Short mmCIF file of C-alpha atoms in Angstrom, two decimals:
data_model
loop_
_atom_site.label_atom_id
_atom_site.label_comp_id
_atom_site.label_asym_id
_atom_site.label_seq_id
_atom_site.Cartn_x
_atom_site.Cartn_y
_atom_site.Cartn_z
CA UNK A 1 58.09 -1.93 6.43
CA UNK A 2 57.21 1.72 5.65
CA UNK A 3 54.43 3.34 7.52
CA UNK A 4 51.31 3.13 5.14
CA UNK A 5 50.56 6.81 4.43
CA UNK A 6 47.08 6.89 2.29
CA UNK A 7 47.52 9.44 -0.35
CA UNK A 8 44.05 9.43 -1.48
CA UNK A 9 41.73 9.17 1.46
CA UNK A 10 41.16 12.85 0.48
CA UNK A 11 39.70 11.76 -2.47
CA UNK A 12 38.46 7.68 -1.94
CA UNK A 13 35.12 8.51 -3.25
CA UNK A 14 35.94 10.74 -6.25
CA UNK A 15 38.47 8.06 -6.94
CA UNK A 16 36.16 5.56 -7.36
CA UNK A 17 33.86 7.50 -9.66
CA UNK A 18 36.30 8.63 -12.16
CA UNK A 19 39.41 6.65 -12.08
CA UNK A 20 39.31 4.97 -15.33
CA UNK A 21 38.62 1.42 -16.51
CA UNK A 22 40.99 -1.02 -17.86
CA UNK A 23 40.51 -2.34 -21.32
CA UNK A 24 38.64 -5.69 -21.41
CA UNK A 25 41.69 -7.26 -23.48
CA UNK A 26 44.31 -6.91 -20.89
CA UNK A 27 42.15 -8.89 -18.48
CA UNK A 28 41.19 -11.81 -21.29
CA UNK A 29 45.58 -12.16 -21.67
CA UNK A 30 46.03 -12.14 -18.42
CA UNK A 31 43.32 -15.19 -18.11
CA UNK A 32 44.96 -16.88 -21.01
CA UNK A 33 48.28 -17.12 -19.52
CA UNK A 34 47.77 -18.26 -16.45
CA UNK A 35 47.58 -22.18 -15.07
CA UNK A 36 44.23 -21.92 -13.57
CA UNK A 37 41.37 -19.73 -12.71
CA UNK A 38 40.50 -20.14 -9.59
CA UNK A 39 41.43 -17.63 -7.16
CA UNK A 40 43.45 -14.06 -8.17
CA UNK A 41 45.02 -11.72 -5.60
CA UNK A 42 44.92 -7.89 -6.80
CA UNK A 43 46.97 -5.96 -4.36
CA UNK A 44 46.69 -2.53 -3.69
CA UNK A 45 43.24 -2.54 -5.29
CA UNK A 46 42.27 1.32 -4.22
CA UNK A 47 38.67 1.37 -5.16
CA UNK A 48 38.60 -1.96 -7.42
CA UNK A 49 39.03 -1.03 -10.68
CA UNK A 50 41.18 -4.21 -11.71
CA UNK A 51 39.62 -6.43 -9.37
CA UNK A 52 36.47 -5.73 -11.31
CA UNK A 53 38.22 -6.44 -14.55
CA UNK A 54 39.25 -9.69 -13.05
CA UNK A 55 36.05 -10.94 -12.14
CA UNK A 56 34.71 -12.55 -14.79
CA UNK A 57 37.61 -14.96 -15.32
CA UNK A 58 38.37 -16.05 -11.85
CA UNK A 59 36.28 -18.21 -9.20
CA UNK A 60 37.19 -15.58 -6.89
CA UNK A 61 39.52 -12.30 -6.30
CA UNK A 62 40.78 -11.41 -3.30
CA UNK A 63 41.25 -8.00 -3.44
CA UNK A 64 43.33 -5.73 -0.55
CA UNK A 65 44.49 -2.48 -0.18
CA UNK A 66 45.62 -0.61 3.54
CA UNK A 67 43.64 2.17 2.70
CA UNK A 68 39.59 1.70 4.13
CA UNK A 69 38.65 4.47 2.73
CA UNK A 70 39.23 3.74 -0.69
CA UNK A 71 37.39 -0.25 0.21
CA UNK A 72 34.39 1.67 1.71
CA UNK A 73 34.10 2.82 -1.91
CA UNK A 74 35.23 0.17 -3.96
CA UNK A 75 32.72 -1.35 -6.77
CA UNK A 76 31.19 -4.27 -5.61
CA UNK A 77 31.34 -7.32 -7.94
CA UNK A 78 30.49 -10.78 -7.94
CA UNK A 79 33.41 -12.85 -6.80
CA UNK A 80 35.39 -10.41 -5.50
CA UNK A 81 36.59 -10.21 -2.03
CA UNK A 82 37.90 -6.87 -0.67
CA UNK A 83 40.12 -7.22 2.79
CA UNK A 84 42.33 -4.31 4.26
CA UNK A 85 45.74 -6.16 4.35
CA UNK A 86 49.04 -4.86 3.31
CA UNK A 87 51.00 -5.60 0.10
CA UNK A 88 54.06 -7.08 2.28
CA UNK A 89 52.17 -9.41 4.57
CA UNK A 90 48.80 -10.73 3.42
CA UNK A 91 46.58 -13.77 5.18
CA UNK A 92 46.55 -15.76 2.27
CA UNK A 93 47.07 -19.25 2.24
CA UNK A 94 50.90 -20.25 0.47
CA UNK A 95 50.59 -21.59 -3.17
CA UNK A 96 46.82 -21.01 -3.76
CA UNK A 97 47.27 -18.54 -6.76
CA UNK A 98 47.27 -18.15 -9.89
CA UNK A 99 47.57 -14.65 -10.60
CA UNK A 100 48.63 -11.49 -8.63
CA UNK A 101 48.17 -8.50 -10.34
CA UNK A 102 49.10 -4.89 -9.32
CA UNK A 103 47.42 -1.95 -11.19
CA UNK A 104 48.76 2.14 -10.39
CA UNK A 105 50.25 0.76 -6.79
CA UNK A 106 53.37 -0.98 -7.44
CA UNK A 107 55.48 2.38 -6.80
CA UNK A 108 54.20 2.48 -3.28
CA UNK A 109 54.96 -0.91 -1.60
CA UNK A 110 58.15 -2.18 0.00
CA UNK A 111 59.03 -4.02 -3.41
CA UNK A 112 61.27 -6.51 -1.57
CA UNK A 113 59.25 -7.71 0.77
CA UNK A 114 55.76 -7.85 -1.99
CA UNK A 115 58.13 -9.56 -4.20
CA UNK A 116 58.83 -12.13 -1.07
CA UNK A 117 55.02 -12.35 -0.60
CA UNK A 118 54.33 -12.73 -4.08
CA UNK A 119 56.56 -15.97 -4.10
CA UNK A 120 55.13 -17.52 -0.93
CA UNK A 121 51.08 -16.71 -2.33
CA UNK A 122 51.82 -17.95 -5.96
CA UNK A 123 51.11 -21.41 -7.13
CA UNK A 124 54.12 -22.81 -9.49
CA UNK A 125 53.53 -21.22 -12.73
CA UNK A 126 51.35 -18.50 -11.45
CA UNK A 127 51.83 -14.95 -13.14
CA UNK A 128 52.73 -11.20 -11.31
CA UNK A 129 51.53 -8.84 -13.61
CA UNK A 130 51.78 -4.94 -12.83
CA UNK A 131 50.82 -2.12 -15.22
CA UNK A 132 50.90 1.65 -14.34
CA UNK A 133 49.58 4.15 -16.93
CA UNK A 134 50.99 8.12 -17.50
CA UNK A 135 49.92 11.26 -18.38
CA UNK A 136 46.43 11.62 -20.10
CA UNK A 137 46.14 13.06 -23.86
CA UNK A 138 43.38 14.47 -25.91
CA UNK A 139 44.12 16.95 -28.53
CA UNK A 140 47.42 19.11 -28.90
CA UNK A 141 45.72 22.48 -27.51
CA UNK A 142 44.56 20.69 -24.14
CA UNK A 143 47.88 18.56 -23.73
CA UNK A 144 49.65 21.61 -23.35
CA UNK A 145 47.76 22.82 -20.51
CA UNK A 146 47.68 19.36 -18.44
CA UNK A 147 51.66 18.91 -18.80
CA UNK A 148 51.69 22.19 -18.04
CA UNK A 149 49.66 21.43 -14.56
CA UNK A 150 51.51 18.24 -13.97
CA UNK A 151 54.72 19.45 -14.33
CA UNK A 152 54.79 23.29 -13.32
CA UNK A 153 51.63 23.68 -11.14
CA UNK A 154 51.77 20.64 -9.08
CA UNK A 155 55.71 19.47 -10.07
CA UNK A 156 56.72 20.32 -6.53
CA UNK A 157 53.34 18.29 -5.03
CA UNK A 158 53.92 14.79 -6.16
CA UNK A 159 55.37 12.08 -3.96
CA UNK A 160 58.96 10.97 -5.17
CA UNK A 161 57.30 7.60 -5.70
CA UNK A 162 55.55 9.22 -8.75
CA UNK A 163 58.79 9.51 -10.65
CA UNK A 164 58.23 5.56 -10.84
CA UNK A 165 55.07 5.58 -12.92
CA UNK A 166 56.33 8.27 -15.46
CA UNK A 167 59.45 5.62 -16.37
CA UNK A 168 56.45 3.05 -16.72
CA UNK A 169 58.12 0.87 -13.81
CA UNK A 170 61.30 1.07 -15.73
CA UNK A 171 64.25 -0.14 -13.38
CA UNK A 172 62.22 -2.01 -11.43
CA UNK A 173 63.20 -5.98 -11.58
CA UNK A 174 60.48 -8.50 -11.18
CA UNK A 175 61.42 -11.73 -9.26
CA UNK A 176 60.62 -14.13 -12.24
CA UNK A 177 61.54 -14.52 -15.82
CA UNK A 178 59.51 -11.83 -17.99
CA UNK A 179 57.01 -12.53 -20.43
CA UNK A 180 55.76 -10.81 -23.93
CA UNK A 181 53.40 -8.36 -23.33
CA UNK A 182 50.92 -7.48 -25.72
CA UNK A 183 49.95 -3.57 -26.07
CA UNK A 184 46.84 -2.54 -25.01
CA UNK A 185 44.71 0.67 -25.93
CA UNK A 186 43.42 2.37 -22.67
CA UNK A 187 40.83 4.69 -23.60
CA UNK A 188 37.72 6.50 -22.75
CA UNK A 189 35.06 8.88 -23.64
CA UNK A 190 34.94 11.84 -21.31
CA UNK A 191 33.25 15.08 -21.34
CA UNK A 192 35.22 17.96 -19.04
CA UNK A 193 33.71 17.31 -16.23
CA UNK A 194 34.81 13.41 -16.12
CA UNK A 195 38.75 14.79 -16.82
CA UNK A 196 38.23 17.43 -14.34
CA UNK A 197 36.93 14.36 -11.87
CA UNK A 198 40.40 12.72 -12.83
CA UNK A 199 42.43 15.30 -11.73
CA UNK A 200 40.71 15.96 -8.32
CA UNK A 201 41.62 12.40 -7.45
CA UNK A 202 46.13 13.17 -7.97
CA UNK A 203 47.81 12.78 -5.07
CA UNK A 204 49.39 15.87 -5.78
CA UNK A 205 46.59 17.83 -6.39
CA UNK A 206 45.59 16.83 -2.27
CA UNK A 207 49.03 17.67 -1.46
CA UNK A 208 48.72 21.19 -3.04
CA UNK A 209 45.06 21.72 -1.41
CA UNK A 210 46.83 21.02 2.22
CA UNK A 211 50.17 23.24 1.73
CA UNK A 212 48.77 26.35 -0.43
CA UNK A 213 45.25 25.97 1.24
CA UNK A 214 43.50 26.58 -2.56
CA UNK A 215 42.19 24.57 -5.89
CA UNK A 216 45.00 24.21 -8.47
CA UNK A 217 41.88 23.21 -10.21
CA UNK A 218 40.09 26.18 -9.91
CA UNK A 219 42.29 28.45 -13.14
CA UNK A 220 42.73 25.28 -15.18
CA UNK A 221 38.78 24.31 -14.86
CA UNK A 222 38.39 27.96 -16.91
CA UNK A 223 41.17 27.25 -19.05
CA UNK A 224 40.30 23.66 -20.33
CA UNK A 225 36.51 25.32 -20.59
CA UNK A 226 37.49 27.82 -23.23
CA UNK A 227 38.92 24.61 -25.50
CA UNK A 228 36.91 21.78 -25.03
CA UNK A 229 33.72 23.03 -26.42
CA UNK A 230 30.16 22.61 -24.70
CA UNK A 231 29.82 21.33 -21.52
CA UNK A 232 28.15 17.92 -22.89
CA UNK A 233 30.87 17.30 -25.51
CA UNK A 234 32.66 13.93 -24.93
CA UNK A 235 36.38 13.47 -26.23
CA UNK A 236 38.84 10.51 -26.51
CA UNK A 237 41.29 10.47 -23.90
CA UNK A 238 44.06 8.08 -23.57
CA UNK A 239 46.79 6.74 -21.14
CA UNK A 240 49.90 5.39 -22.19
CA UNK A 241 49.48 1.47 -20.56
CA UNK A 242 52.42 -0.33 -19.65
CA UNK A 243 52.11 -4.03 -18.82
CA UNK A 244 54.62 -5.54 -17.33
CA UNK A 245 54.48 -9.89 -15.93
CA UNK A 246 56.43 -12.62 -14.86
CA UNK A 247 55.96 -16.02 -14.26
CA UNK A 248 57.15 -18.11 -11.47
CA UNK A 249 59.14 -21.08 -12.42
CA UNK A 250 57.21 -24.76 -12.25
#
């Protein structure tokens, strides 16, 4: 197995403050496809924004990530469980769930060797469902300037593993015969300082900070200033979701 490099330690508490939620409905599907609701694995759970989401529909979650800084600042919820344990060999007990999900992290793991895990944790008829979302939009004039910073500013900053998330997982087979998704709106509203939160917490923008010793942030801050508006505006941002699941055969 790879060595686990943490590409957001940098960042674990920012991450947790401004990483966004995931819609309500994607959670309620999930719930209403899967055999029972008693225990859910999410795996690489970073700071717990889909083991949050879980919550309410499952006795418990188990949720693990390697990285203990982003745990130490992972929201705390009722009925959810956070353990530092790889994706590739977890403690839990064979056949005792009925969901794993993977939210943003599938593009780091040893895919063989999850997918192996995934069939040894997952109850007959249990579900793998793995989503990854892409590059924000809010209005024409400020697109332009964040695919500007993704690509050009930080293009030569981002781990090759990003390349996965902009396909939306494509080329990546799942172990199990794949089931309808349904699409989901992921929104939010965000004033410039919550965006600006959301870029601090890239991998590539820590990447940039170590090699060119500066803020990439620092010239777009001023640039995104002069178009938003005041500094208490809020606009809708979205994120292109894509859900992906599978269900292991009875």
């Amino acid at each position: 197995m790879p060595t686990f490099r943490d590409h957001f330690a940098f960042a674990a508490s920012s991450y947790a403050s401004y990483r966004p939620r995931y819609p309500a409905a994607l959670f309620a599907w999930l719930a209403s496809e899967t055999p029972g609701h008693e225990r859910a694995w999410d795996c690489g759970t970073g700071s717990g924004q889909a083991a949050v989401g879980l919550a309410p529909h499952y006795g418990m979650v188990v949720a693990t990530d390697p990285s203990q800084a982003q745990l130490a600042s992972a929201a705390r919820a009722r009925g959810v469980e956070y353990v530092a344990m790889s994706a590739e060999a977890s403690a839990l007990r064979g056949a005792s769930l009925a969901l794993v999900t993977v939210a943003q992290a599938l593009h780091w793991f040893d895919r063989a060797r999850f997918f192996d895990e995934v069939d040894r944790v997952l109850c007959p008829g249990g579900l793998l469902a793995v989503w990854s979302y892409g590059l924000l939009t809010i209005e024409p004039a400020i697109d332009a300037q964040l695919h500007h910073f993704y690509s050009d500013t930080l293009g030569g900053y981002w781990p090759s593993e990003r390349a996965l998330v902009d396909t939306g997982y494509a080329g990546i087979a799942l172990p199990y015969p794949e089931l309808s998704t349904p699409r989901v709106a992921m929104e939010a509203s965000w004033t410039l300082a919550q965006v600006l939160g959301f870029l601090s917490t890239w991998s590539a923008v820590g990447r940039y900070r170590m090699a060119v010793e500066a803020d990439p942030l620092r010239e777009l801050s001023n640039e995104l200033a002069s178009a938003w508006g005041t500094t208490t505006e809020r606009r809708l941002v979205r994120w292109p979701l894509t859900l992906r699941a599978a269900r292991k055969r009875m």
